[in-house]
Coordinates of C-alpha atoms in Angstrom, one line a residue:
Chain Z
M27 CA -13.0 -5.9 -5.6
D28 CA -17.0 -6.2 -5.1
V29 CA -19.0 -2.8 -5.0
N30 CA -20.6 -4.8 -1.4
E31 CA -17.4 -4.9 0.3
I32 CA -16.2 -1.1 -0.4
I33 CA -19.7 0.2 0.9
K34 CA -19.1 0.3 4.4
P35 CA -19.0 3.6 7.2
E36 CA -15.0 3.4 7.1
N37 CA -14.6 3.9 3.3
L38 CA -17.5 6.5 3.6
V39 CA -15.3 9.7 0.9
Y40 CA -19.4 11.8 0.5
G41 CA -22.2 12.2 1.0
K42 CA -25.8 13.8 1.8
P43 CA -25.2 16.6 5.0
R44 CA -26.9 16.3 8.2
L45 CA -28.4 19.0 8.1
M46 CA -29.7 18.3 5.1
N47 CA -33.2 16.1 5.8
D48 CA -34.6 13.6 4.1
N49 CA -37.9 16.2 2.5
A50 CA -37.8 15.6 -1.2
M51 CA -36.9 18.8 -2.5
H52 CA -39.7 21.1 -4.8
Y53 CA -37.1 21.7 -7.3
C54 CA -36.8 21.2 -10.3
P55 CA -34.2 18.2 -12.1
G56 CA -30.9 19.5 -12.0
C57 CA -31.7 23.1 -9.7
S58 CA -28.5 24.8 -8.5
H59 CA -30.8 25.7 -5.2
G60 CA -29.7 22.1 -4.4
V61 CA -26.3 22.4 -4.5
V62 CA -26.1 25.6 -2.9
H63 CA -29.0 24.3 0.2
K64 CA -26.4 21.1 0.4
L65 CA -23.1 24.1 0.7
V66 CA -25.0 25.7 3.2
A67 CA -25.9 22.8 5.5
E68 CA -22.0 21.4 4.9
V69 CA -20.4 25.0 5.9
I70 CA -22.8 25.4 8.8
E71 CA -21.9 21.8 10.1
D72 CA -18.5 22.1 9.7
M73 CA -18.7 25.3 11.9
G74 CA -20.2 23.6 14.5
M75 CA -22.9 26.6 14.8
E76 CA -26.5 24.4 13.9
E77 CA -27.3 24.9 17.6
N78 CA -26.3 29.3 16.0
A79 CA -27.4 29.8 12.6
I80 CA -31.0 31.4 11.9
G81 CA -31.9 31.5 7.9
I82 CA -34.3 34.1 6.4
A83 CA -36.5 31.9 3.6
P84 CA -37.2 34.4 0.6
V85 CA -40.2 34.7 -2.2
G86 CA -39.5 32.9 -4.4
C87 CA -38.4 29.3 -5.3
A88 CA -36.2 28.9 -2.3
V89 CA -39.6 30.3 -0.5
F90 CA -39.2 26.5 0.7
A91 CA -35.6 26.4 2.1
Y92 CA -36.8 26.1 6.0
N93 CA -38.3 22.6 4.8
Y94 CA -34.8 21.4 3.1
I95 CA -32.1 22.3 6.3
D96 CA -32.5 21.4 10.0
I97 CA -31.5 24.9 11.5
D98 CA -33.8 27.7 12.4
W99 CA -35.5 29.8 9.4
L100 CA -37.7 32.5 9.2
E101 CA -40.3 33.9 6.4
A102 CA -39.7 37.7 5.0
A103 CA -41.9 38.8 3.0
H104 CA -41.1 39.4 -0.8
G105 CA -37.4 41.2 -0.7
R106 CA -37.6 42.1 3.3
A107 CA -35.1 39.7 4.1
P108 CA -32.3 41.9 4.8
A109 CA -34.0 44.0 6.8
I110 CA -35.5 40.9 9.1
A111 CA -32.2 39.8 9.1
T112 CA -30.8 43.2 10.8
A113 CA -33.3 43.1 13.1
V114 CA -32.3 39.4 14.2
K115 CA -28.6 40.4 13.8
R116 CA -28.8 43.2 16.1
L117 CA -31.4 41.5 18.6
N118 CA -29.0 38.6 18.9
P119 CA -25.8 39.4 17.7
S120 CA -24.2 35.6 19.1
K121 CA -26.3 33.6 16.2
M122 CA -25.2 33.7 12.5
V123 CA -27.8 35.2 10.9
F124 CA -28.1 35.0 6.9
T125 CA -30.8 35.4 3.7
Y126 CA -31.6 33.2 1.0
Q127 CA -32.6 35.5 -2.1
G128 CA -33.1 34.2 -5.4
D129 CA -32.4 37.8 -8.4
G130 CA -36.6 38.6 -8.1
D131 CA -36.4 38.6 -4.1
L132 CA -32.9 40.8 -3.7
A133 CA -32.0 42.2 -7.1
A134 CA -35.8 43.7 -7.8
I135 CA -38.4 44.1 -5.1
G136 CA -35.7 44.1 -2.5
T137 CA -32.7 46.2 -4.2
A138 CA -33.5 48.8 -1.2
E139 CA -33.5 46.3 1.6
T140 CA -30.4 45.0 0.1
I141 CA -28.1 48.4 -0.5
H142 CA -29.7 49.8 2.9
A143 CA -28.0 46.3 5.0
C144 CA -24.5 46.5 3.0
N145 CA -24.9 49.9 3.7
R146 CA -25.5 49.7 7.6
G147 CA -22.5 47.1 7.7
E148 CA -24.9 44.6 9.2
N149 CA -23.0 41.9 10.4
I150 CA -25.2 39.3 8.3
V151 CA -24.3 37.0 5.2
I152 CA -26.4 37.8 2.1
I153 CA -26.8 33.9 -0.6
F154 CA -27.7 35.5 -4.1
I155 CA -29.2 32.8 -6.3
N156 CA -28.6 34.9 -9.9
N157 CA -30.8 32.7 -12.3
G158 CA -31.3 35.9 -14.2
I159 CA -35.6 35.1 -14.1
Y160 CA -38.5 35.0 -12.4
G161 CA -38.5 31.2 -11.8
M162 CA -40.8 30.9 -9.4
T163 CA -43.9 32.6 -11.6
G164 CA -43.1 30.8 -14.9
G165 CA -39.7 31.8 -16.4
Q166 CA -40.6 35.7 -16.5
M167 CA -37.9 38.4 -17.1
A168 CA -36.0 39.6 -14.1
P169 CA -33.6 42.5 -13.7
T170 CA -31.0 40.1 -14.2
T171 CA -32.0 39.3 -17.6
L172 CA -28.8 39.6 -19.2
E173 CA -29.8 41.6 -22.7
G174 CA -31.2 39.3 -25.6
M175 CA -32.1 36.6 -23.4
V176 CA -35.3 35.3 -23.8
T177 CA -38.3 34.5 -21.5
S178 CA -41.7 34.4 -21.3
T179 CA -42.9 38.3 -21.0
C180 CA -39.8 39.4 -23.3
P181 CA -40.5 36.2 -26.1
Y182 CA -37.9 38.5 -28.7
G183 CA -35.7 38.7 -25.8
R184 CA -34.8 41.8 -23.7
N185 CA -34.6 44.5 -25.6
V186 CA -32.2 47.2 -23.4
E187 CA -34.1 50.4 -25.0
L188 CA -37.5 49.0 -24.1
N189 CA -36.4 47.0 -21.0
G190 CA -33.1 48.7 -19.2
Y191 CA -29.7 46.8 -18.8
P192 CA -29.3 43.6 -16.3
L193 CA -28.6 44.8 -12.9
K194 CA -24.9 44.3 -12.0
I195 CA -26.1 44.2 -8.2
S196 CA -23.4 42.7 -6.5
D197 CA -20.8 45.3 -8.5
L198 CA -23.1 48.0 -6.8
V199 CA -22.7 46.6 -2.9
A200 CA -19.3 46.1 -3.7
Q201 CA -18.7 50.1 -3.6
L202 CA -20.3 50.7 -0.7
D203 CA -18.0 51.4 2.5
G204 CA -20.5 48.3 5.1
A205 CA -19.8 45.0 2.4
C206 CA -16.6 43.6 3.7
Y207 CA -16.9 40.4 1.2
V208 CA -18.5 40.6 -2.3
T209 CA -18.2 37.6 -4.3
R210 CA -19.8 35.8 -7.0
Q211 CA -19.5 32.2 -7.7
S212 CA -21.0 28.9 -9.3
V213 CA -22.2 25.6 -8.7
H214 CA -21.8 24.0 -12.3
T215 CA -18.8 22.0 -11.8
P216 CA -17.0 20.5 -9.4
A217 CA -14.3 22.6 -9.3
A218 CA -16.9 25.3 -8.8
V219 CA -18.9 24.2 -6.2
R220 CA -15.2 23.8 -3.7
K221 CA -14.6 27.5 -4.5
A222 CA -18.3 28.6 -3.9
K223 CA -18.3 26.2 -0.4
K224 CA -15.1 28.4 0.6
A225 CA -16.0 30.8 0.0
L226 CA -19.5 30.9 2.0
R227 CA -17.5 30.0 4.3
Q228 CA -15.4 32.9 4.4
A229 CA -18.5 34.9 4.5
F230 CA -20.2 33.0 7.6
E231 CA -17.0 33.6 9.5
N232 CA -17.0 37.7 8.6
S233 CA -20.1 37.9 9.7
M234 CA -19.6 36.4 13.3
N235 CA -16.0 38.1 13.7
H236 CA -18.3 41.3 12.9
K237 CA -16.1 42.6 9.5
G238 CA -19.8 44.0 8.0
A239 CA -22.1 42.8 5.2
S240 CA -21.2 39.8 3.1
L241 CA -22.7 39.3 0.0
V242 CA -22.4 36.0 -2.2
E243 CA -23.9 35.9 -5.0
I244 CA -24.1 32.5 -7.2
V245 CA -24.7 32.4 -10.6
S246 CA -27.2 29.7 -11.2
T247 CA -29.2 28.1 -13.8
C248 CA -33.0 28.2 -14.2
N249 CA -33.0 25.1 -16.7
S250 CA -37.0 25.2 -16.7
G251 CA -37.0 28.6 -17.6
W252 CA -34.4 28.7 -19.4
K253 CA -36.1 25.5 -21.3
M254 CA -33.3 23.6 -21.4
T255 CA -31.4 20.4 -19.7
P256 CA -29.5 20.4 -17.1
D257 CA -26.7 20.2 -18.5
Q258 CA -27.1 22.1 -21.9
A259 CA -28.3 25.4 -19.0
N260 CA -24.7 25.1 -17.5
K261 CA -23.3 24.9 -21.3
W262 CA -25.8 27.8 -21.3
M263 CA -24.5 29.8 -18.1
E264 CA -20.8 29.3 -19.1
Q265 CA -21.1 30.6 -22.7
H266 CA -23.4 33.9 -22.0
M267 CA -24.1 34.6 -18.0
F268 CA -20.5 34.4 -17.3
E269 CA -20.2 37.1 -19.9
K270 CA -22.4 39.3 -18.3
Y271 CA -21.8 37.8 -14.5
P272 CA -17.5 37.2 -14.3
L273 CA -16.8 35.1 -11.5
G274 CA -14.3 35.7 -8.9
D275 CA -14.7 38.2 -5.8
L276 CA -15.5 41.7 -6.6
K277 CA -14.2 43.0 -3.2
N278 CA -12.9 41.0 0.2
E279 CA -11.5 43.1 2.8
Chain M
M19 CA 1.1 2.4 -7.0
A20 CA -1.2 2.0 -5.2
K21 CA -4.7 1.4 -6.7
I22 CA -7.8 3.2 -6.1
K23 CA -11.2 1.8 -6.0
G24 CA -14.5 3.1 -6.0
A25 CA -18.1 2.7 -5.6
V26 CA -21.4 5.2 -5.3
V27 CA -24.4 4.1 -3.9
V28 CA -27.9 6.2 -5.5
N29 CA -31.0 7.1 -3.7
N30 CA -33.1 6.1 -5.8
D31 CA -36.3 7.8 -4.6
R32 CA -34.6 10.8 -4.4
C33 CA -32.7 10.7 -7.7
K34 CA -34.5 12.7 -10.4
G35 CA -32.6 12.1 -13.0
C36 CA -31.0 15.6 -14.2
E37 CA -27.7 13.9 -15.3
L38 CA -25.8 16.4 -13.9
C39 CA -23.5 13.5 -12.4
V40 CA -23.5 11.0 -15.6
V41 CA -22.2 14.7 -17.4
A42 CA -19.9 15.8 -14.2
C43 CA -17.8 11.7 -14.2
P44 CA -14.2 11.5 -15.1
A45 CA -14.1 8.2 -15.2
D46 CA -17.6 6.9 -17.6
V47 CA -19.2 5.0 -14.1
L48 CA -22.9 6.5 -14.1
A49 CA -25.6 6.8 -16.6
L50 CA -29.3 7.0 -16.4
Q51 CA -31.5 3.8 -16.5
P52 CA -32.8 3.1 -20.0
K53 CA -36.2 2.0 -18.4
E54 CA -36.7 1.5 -15.2
V55 CA -38.4 4.7 -13.7
N56 CA -38.4 5.9 -9.7
D57 CA -41.8 6.1 -8.0
K58 CA -41.9 10.2 -9.2
G59 CA -41.2 8.7 -12.8
Y60 CA -37.8 9.9 -13.3
H61 CA -35.3 7.7 -14.9
Y62 CA -32.7 7.4 -11.5
A63 CA -28.8 7.3 -12.5
Y64 CA -26.6 4.0 -11.3
M65 CA -23.6 2.8 -11.5
K66 CA -23.0 1.3 -15.5
N67 CA -19.4 0.4 -15.0
P68 CA -18.8 -0.2 -11.4
D69 CA -15.1 -1.0 -12.1
N70 CA -14.2 2.8 -13.6
C71 CA -14.9 4.3 -10.3
I72 CA -11.8 6.4 -8.1
G73 CA -14.3 7.4 -5.5
C74 CA -14.0 10.9 -6.5
A75 CA -16.5 12.3 -5.2
S76 CA -17.3 14.4 -8.3
C77 CA -20.9 13.3 -9.1
G78 CA -21.8 14.0 -5.2
L79 CA -20.7 17.2 -5.2
V80 CA -22.7 18.8 -8.3
C81 CA -26.1 16.6 -7.4
P82 CA -28.6 18.9 -6.6
D83 CA -30.2 16.6 -3.9
G84 CA -27.8 15.1 -2.0
C85 CA -29.2 11.8 -3.2
I86 CA -25.3 10.1 -3.5
T87 CA -23.4 8.8 -1.5
I88 CA -19.1 7.9 -2.1
Y89 CA -17.1 4.6 -0.6
K90 CA -13.3 5.0 -2.0
V91 CA -10.6 2.4 -0.8
K92 CA -6.8 1.8 -1.4
L93 CA -6.3 -1.3 -2.7

Protein backbone atom coordinates (compact mmCIF):
# COMPACT_ATOMS: atom_id res chain seq x y z
CA MET A 1 0.00 0.00 0.00
CA ASP A 2 1.33 3.38 -0.95
CA VAL A 3 2.09 5.94 1.75
CA ASN A 4 -0.14 8.51 0.07
CA GLU A 5 -3.12 6.16 0.39
CA ILE A 6 -2.60 5.99 4.16
CA ILE A 7 -2.30 9.76 4.62
CA LYS A 8 -5.99 10.66 4.85
CA PRO A 9 -7.84 12.54 7.59
CA GLU A 10 -9.87 9.45 8.58
CA ASN A 11 -6.67 7.52 9.37
CA LEU A 12 -5.22 10.17 11.64
CA VAL A 13 -3.74 8.78 14.86
CA TYR A 14 -1.80 11.65 16.32
CA GLY A 15 -0.94 15.19 15.39
CA LYS A 16 -0.08 18.58 16.78
CA PRO A 17 -2.78 19.59 19.29
CA ARG A 18 -5.31 22.09 18.00
CA LEU A 19 -4.53 24.58 20.78
CA MET A 20 -0.86 24.73 19.85
CA ASN A 21 -0.46 27.40 17.21
CA ASP A 22 1.89 27.56 14.25
CA ASN A 23 4.49 29.91 15.74
CA ALA A 24 7.92 28.27 15.56
CA MET A 25 9.06 27.61 19.12
CA HIS A 26 12.25 29.33 20.23
CA TYR A 27 13.37 26.37 22.34
CA CYS A 28 16.60 24.56 21.50
CA PRO A 29 16.23 21.33 19.51
CA GLY A 30 15.17 18.49 21.81
CA CYS A 31 14.09 20.71 24.73
CA SER A 32 11.57 19.09 27.08
CA HIS A 33 9.56 22.32 27.22
CA GLY A 34 8.04 21.56 23.82
CA VAL A 35 6.68 18.20 24.94
CA VAL A 36 5.18 19.66 28.11
CA HIS A 37 3.59 22.52 26.14
CA LYS A 38 2.05 19.92 23.87
CA LEU A 39 0.70 17.95 26.84
CA VAL A 40 -0.79 21.06 28.44
CA ALA A 41 -2.50 21.94 25.14
CA GLU A 42 -3.80 18.38 24.77
CA VAL A 43 -5.15 18.15 28.31
CA ILE A 44 -6.92 21.53 28.09
CA GLU A 45 -8.40 20.50 24.74
CA ASP A 46 -9.51 17.10 26.10
CA MET A 47 -11.22 18.78 29.05
CA GLY A 48 -12.89 21.31 26.74
CA MET A 49 -11.58 24.17 28.87
CA GLU A 50 -9.88 26.33 26.24
CA GLU A 51 -12.24 29.21 26.98
CA ASN A 52 -11.71 28.91 30.73
CA ALA A 53 -8.01 28.17 31.08
CA ILE A 54 -5.66 30.91 32.26
CA GLY A 55 -1.94 30.22 32.31
CA ILE A 56 0.68 32.21 34.18
CA ALA A 57 3.95 32.34 32.26
CA PRO A 58 7.19 32.52 34.25
CA VAL A 59 10.52 34.17 33.69
CA GLY A 60 12.95 31.77 32.12
CA CYS A 61 12.97 29.79 28.91
CA ALA A 62 9.18 29.33 29.08
CA VAL A 63 8.61 33.09 29.20
CA PHE A 64 7.13 32.97 25.69
CA ALA A 65 4.70 30.16 26.50
CA TYR A 66 1.91 32.61 25.69
CA ASN A 67 3.03 32.61 22.07
CA TYR A 68 2.55 28.89 21.64
CA ILE A 69 -0.64 27.77 23.39
CA ASP A 70 -3.82 29.43 22.26
CA ILE A 71 -5.43 30.23 25.65
CA ASP A 72 -5.38 33.26 27.96
CA TRP A 73 -2.04 33.98 29.60
CA LEU A 74 -0.55 36.39 32.08
CA GLU A 75 3.13 37.11 32.49
CA ALA A 76 4.44 37.21 36.06
CA ALA A 77 7.52 38.84 37.54
CA HIS A 78 10.33 36.43 38.28
CA GLY A 79 9.09 33.73 40.67
CA ARG A 80 5.76 35.42 41.41
CA ALA A 81 3.56 33.21 39.24
CA PRO A 82 1.83 31.40 42.16
CA ALA A 83 0.95 34.79 43.72
CA ILE A 84 -0.68 35.97 40.49
CA ALA A 85 -2.39 32.61 40.05
CA THR A 86 -3.82 32.99 43.57
CA ALA A 87 -5.37 36.32 42.66
CA VAL A 88 -6.72 35.09 39.32
CA LYS A 89 -8.25 31.96 40.81
CA ARG A 90 -9.80 33.77 43.79
CA LEU A 91 -11.39 36.39 41.55
CA ASN A 92 -12.49 33.87 38.91
CA PRO A 93 -13.20 30.58 40.72
CA SER A 94 -14.73 29.07 37.57
CA LYS A 95 -11.51 29.45 35.60
CA MET A 96 -8.82 26.79 35.39
CA VAL A 97 -5.66 28.53 36.53
CA PHE A 98 -2.18 27.09 36.25
CA THR A 99 1.39 28.32 36.43
CA TYR A 100 4.19 27.01 34.28
CA GLN A 101 7.58 27.51 35.92
CA GLY A 102 11.15 26.35 35.68
CA ASP A 103 13.47 25.54 38.55
CA GLY A 104 15.21 28.92 38.56
CA ASP A 105 11.82 30.60 38.79
CA LEU A 106 10.02 28.25 41.18
CA ALA A 107 12.79 26.80 43.34
CA ALA A 108 15.07 29.84 43.67
CA ILE A 109 13.50 33.28 43.62
CA GLY A 110 9.92 32.01 43.93
CA THR A 111 10.37 29.54 46.79
CA ALA A 112 8.35 31.64 49.23
CA GLU A 113 5.46 32.21 46.80
CA THR A 114 5.36 28.53 45.87
CA ILE A 115 5.38 27.22 49.41
CA HIS A 116 2.86 29.74 50.72
CA ALA A 117 0.48 29.30 47.77
CA CYS A 118 0.56 25.53 48.32
CA ASN A 119 0.26 25.91 52.07
CA ARG A 120 -2.82 28.10 51.68
CA GLY A 121 -4.32 25.37 49.53
CA GLU A 122 -5.02 27.60 46.58
CA ASN A 123 -6.93 25.71 43.88
CA ILE A 124 -4.25 26.13 41.26
CA VAL A 125 -1.98 23.82 39.30
CA ILE A 126 1.76 24.42 39.39
CA ILE A 127 3.71 22.83 36.55
CA PHE A 128 7.35 22.69 37.56
CA ILE A 129 10.01 21.99 34.93
CA ASN A 130 13.11 20.79 36.76
CA ASN A 131 16.24 20.53 34.64
CA GLY A 132 18.76 21.35 37.35
CA ILE A 133 20.12 24.43 35.63
CA TYR A 134 19.31 28.02 34.68
CA GLY A 135 18.70 27.37 30.99
CA MET A 136 17.87 30.78 29.58
CA THR A 137 20.73 32.76 31.11
CA GLY A 138 23.46 30.39 30.01
CA GLY A 139 23.48 27.29 32.18
CA GLN A 140 24.33 28.62 35.65
CA MET A 141 23.95 26.60 38.84
CA ALA A 142 20.39 26.40 40.17
CA PRO A 143 19.23 25.25 43.62
CA THR A 144 18.24 21.96 42.00
CA THR A 145 21.65 21.34 40.40
CA LEU A 146 22.91 17.89 41.39
CA GLU A 147 25.94 17.36 43.59
CA GLY A 148 29.03 17.25 41.36
CA MET A 149 27.11 18.48 38.29
CA VAL A 150 29.12 20.83 36.09
CA THR A 151 27.53 24.16 35.14
CA SER A 152 28.99 27.42 33.90
CA THR A 153 29.18 28.85 37.44
CA CYS A 154 30.51 25.66 39.05
CA PRO A 155 32.93 24.37 36.39
CA TYR A 156 34.42 21.82 38.81
CA GLY A 157 31.00 20.46 39.78
CA ARG A 158 28.63 21.53 42.56
CA ASN A 159 30.44 21.35 45.86
CA VAL A 160 27.99 20.81 48.73
CA GLU A 161 30.34 22.39 51.29
CA LEU A 162 30.32 25.61 49.33
CA ASN A 163 26.95 25.54 47.53
CA GLY A 164 24.73 23.37 49.70
CA TYR A 165 22.58 20.45 48.66
CA PRO A 166 20.12 20.12 45.75
CA LEU A 167 16.69 21.40 46.78
CA LYS A 168 13.88 18.85 46.48
CA ILE A 169 11.04 21.32 46.42
CA SER A 170 8.34 18.77 45.59
CA ASP A 171 9.20 16.84 48.74
CA LEU A 172 8.88 20.07 50.71
CA VAL A 173 5.48 20.86 49.17
CA ALA A 174 4.27 17.29 49.79
CA GLN A 175 4.58 17.96 53.56
CA LEU A 176 2.06 20.81 53.38
CA ASP A 177 -1.58 20.22 54.26
CA GLY A 178 -2.81 22.57 51.53
CA ALA A 179 -1.31 20.53 48.71
CA CYS A 180 -3.56 17.70 47.51
CA TYR A 181 -1.50 16.23 44.71
CA VAL A 182 2.27 16.27 44.29
CA THR A 183 3.84 14.13 41.62
CA ARG A 184 7.11 13.86 39.78
CA GLN A 185 7.06 12.83 36.13
CA SER A 186 9.29 12.92 33.08
CA VAL A 187 8.82 13.13 29.32
CA HIS A 188 11.83 11.29 27.90
CA THR A 189 10.06 8.20 26.50
CA PRO A 190 6.61 7.66 24.94
CA ALA A 191 5.47 5.78 28.08
CA ALA A 192 6.65 8.60 30.35
CA VAL A 193 4.87 11.15 28.16
CA ARG A 194 1.58 9.24 28.53
CA LYS A 195 2.01 9.07 32.32
CA ALA A 196 2.83 12.77 32.53
CA LYS A 197 -0.32 13.56 30.58
CA LYS A 198 -2.42 11.57 33.04
CA ALA A 199 -0.78 13.39 35.95
CA LEU A 200 -1.50 16.78 34.37
CA ARG A 201 -5.10 15.79 33.76
CA GLN A 202 -5.55 14.78 37.39
CA ALA A 203 -3.94 18.00 38.60
CA PHE A 204 -6.25 20.14 36.44
CA GLU A 205 -9.28 18.17 37.63
CA ASN A 206 -8.24 18.67 41.26
CA SER A 207 -8.09 22.40 40.71
CA MET A 208 -11.58 22.46 39.20
CA ASN A 209 -12.90 20.30 42.07
CA HIS A 210 -11.43 22.77 44.60
CA LYS A 211 -9.36 20.12 46.33
CA GLY A 212 -6.29 22.30 46.88
CA ALA A 213 -2.98 22.98 45.24
CA SER A 214 -1.47 20.48 42.82
CA LEU A 215 2.18 20.44 41.86
CA VAL A 216 3.37 18.44 38.86
CA GLU A 217 7.15 18.34 38.67
CA ILE A 218 8.55 17.29 35.30
CA VAL A 219 12.17 16.18 35.48
CA SER A 220 13.52 17.56 32.22
CA THR A 221 16.65 17.96 30.19
CA CYS A 222 18.48 21.08 29.11
CA ASN A 223 20.74 19.68 26.45
CA SER A 224 22.25 23.06 25.56
CA GLY A 225 23.04 23.87 29.18
CA TRP A 226 24.29 20.37 29.87
CA LYS A 227 26.39 20.47 26.67
CA MET A 228 25.01 17.19 25.28
CA THR A 229 22.94 15.99 22.34
CA PRO A 230 19.22 15.61 23.12
CA ASP A 231 19.55 11.83 23.22
CA GLN A 232 22.62 11.90 25.46
CA ALA A 233 20.85 14.36 27.75
CA ASN A 234 17.89 11.97 28.13
CA LYS A 235 20.25 9.11 29.02
CA TRP A 236 22.18 11.30 31.46
CA MET A 237 18.91 12.29 33.08
CA GLU A 238 17.91 8.64 33.50
CA GLN A 239 21.24 7.80 35.08
CA HIS A 240 21.75 10.80 37.34
CA MET A 241 18.65 12.96 37.77
CA PHE A 242 16.27 10.08 38.61
CA GLU A 243 18.56 8.99 41.45
CA LYS A 244 18.02 12.29 43.25
CA TYR A 245 14.54 12.99 41.86
CA PRO A 246 12.77 9.59 41.70
CA LEU A 247 9.59 9.55 39.61
CA GLY A 248 6.16 8.83 41.02
CA ASP A 249 3.42 10.33 43.19
CA LEU A 250 4.66 11.97 46.39
CA LYS A 251 1.17 12.78 47.60
CA ASN A 252 -2.26 11.97 46.23
CA GLU A 253 -5.30 12.74 48.36
CA MET B 1 -3.59 -11.55 11.75
CA ALA B 2 -4.58 -8.10 10.71
CA LYS B 3 -1.64 -6.14 9.51
CA ILE B 4 -1.24 -2.55 10.53
CA LYS B 5 0.48 -0.03 8.36
CA GLY B 6 1.31 3.49 9.35
CA ALA B 7 2.70 6.61 7.80
CA VAL B 8 4.47 9.59 9.31
CA VAL B 9 4.34 13.13 7.96
CA VAL B 10 7.03 15.48 9.23
CA ASN B 11 6.52 19.23 9.08
CA ASN B 12 9.90 19.99 7.57
CA ASP B 13 9.87 23.70 8.36
CA ARG B 14 9.12 23.12 12.04
CA CYS B 15 11.51 20.19 12.57
CA LYS B 16 14.72 21.05 14.42
CA GLY B 17 16.51 17.77 13.83
CA CYS B 18 16.82 16.85 17.52
CA GLU B 19 16.74 13.13 16.64
CA LEU B 20 14.47 12.20 19.57
CA CYS B 21 11.90 10.66 17.19
CA VAL B 22 14.63 8.58 15.53
CA VAL B 23 15.64 7.19 18.93
CA ALA B 24 12.04 6.61 20.06
CA CYS B 25 10.97 4.71 16.91
CA PRO B 26 10.73 0.98 17.69
CA ALA B 27 10.63 -0.04 14.01
CA ASP B 28 13.64 1.88 12.70
CA VAL B 29 11.52 3.94 10.33
CA LEU B 30 12.81 7.45 10.82
CA ALA B 31 16.18 9.05 10.17
CA LEU B 32 17.54 12.55 9.76
CA GLN B 33 18.21 13.82 6.25
CA PRO B 34 21.90 13.15 5.66
CA LYS B 35 22.50 16.22 3.50
CA GLU B 36 19.36 18.27 2.96
CA VAL B 37 18.46 21.02 5.43
CA ASN B 38 15.38 23.17 5.99
CA ASP B 39 15.21 26.98 6.02
CA LYS B 40 16.70 27.12 9.51
CA GLY B 41 19.60 24.84 8.57
CA TYR B 42 18.44 21.74 10.48
CA HIS B 43 18.67 18.21 9.09
CA TYR B 44 14.98 17.36 9.36
CA ALA B 45 13.57 13.89 10.00
CA TYR B 46 12.09 11.75 7.22
CA MET B 47 10.79 8.21 6.69
CA LYS B 48 13.82 6.21 5.73
CA ASN B 49 12.05 2.82 5.83
CA PRO B 50 8.37 3.68 5.23
CA ASP B 51 7.39 0.01 4.92
CA ASN B 52 8.29 -0.70 8.56
CA CYS B 53 5.97 1.91 10.08
CA ILE B 54 3.30 0.52 12.40
CA GLY B 55 1.69 3.86 13.30
CA CYS B 56 2.46 3.53 17.02
CA ALA B 57 2.84 7.33 17.44
CA SER B 58 5.95 7.00 19.64
CA CYS B 59 7.75 9.54 17.47
CA GLY B 60 4.89 12.00 17.70
CA LEU B 61 4.63 11.71 21.48
CA VAL B 62 8.28 12.56 22.13
CA CYS B 63 8.56 15.26 19.43
CA PRO B 64 9.11 18.54 21.30
CA ASP B 65 7.99 20.72 18.41
CA GLY B 66 4.80 18.91 17.44
CA CYS B 67 5.96 18.50 13.86
CA ILE B 68 4.94 14.87 13.43
CA THR B 69 1.51 13.70 12.24
CA ILE B 70 0.78 9.98 12.21
CA TYR B 71 -1.73 8.02 10.13
CA LYS B 72 -2.60 4.34 10.45
CA VAL B 73 -4.69 1.77 8.54
CA LYS B 74 -5.61 -1.86 9.19
CA LEU B 75 -5.13 -4.01 6.13
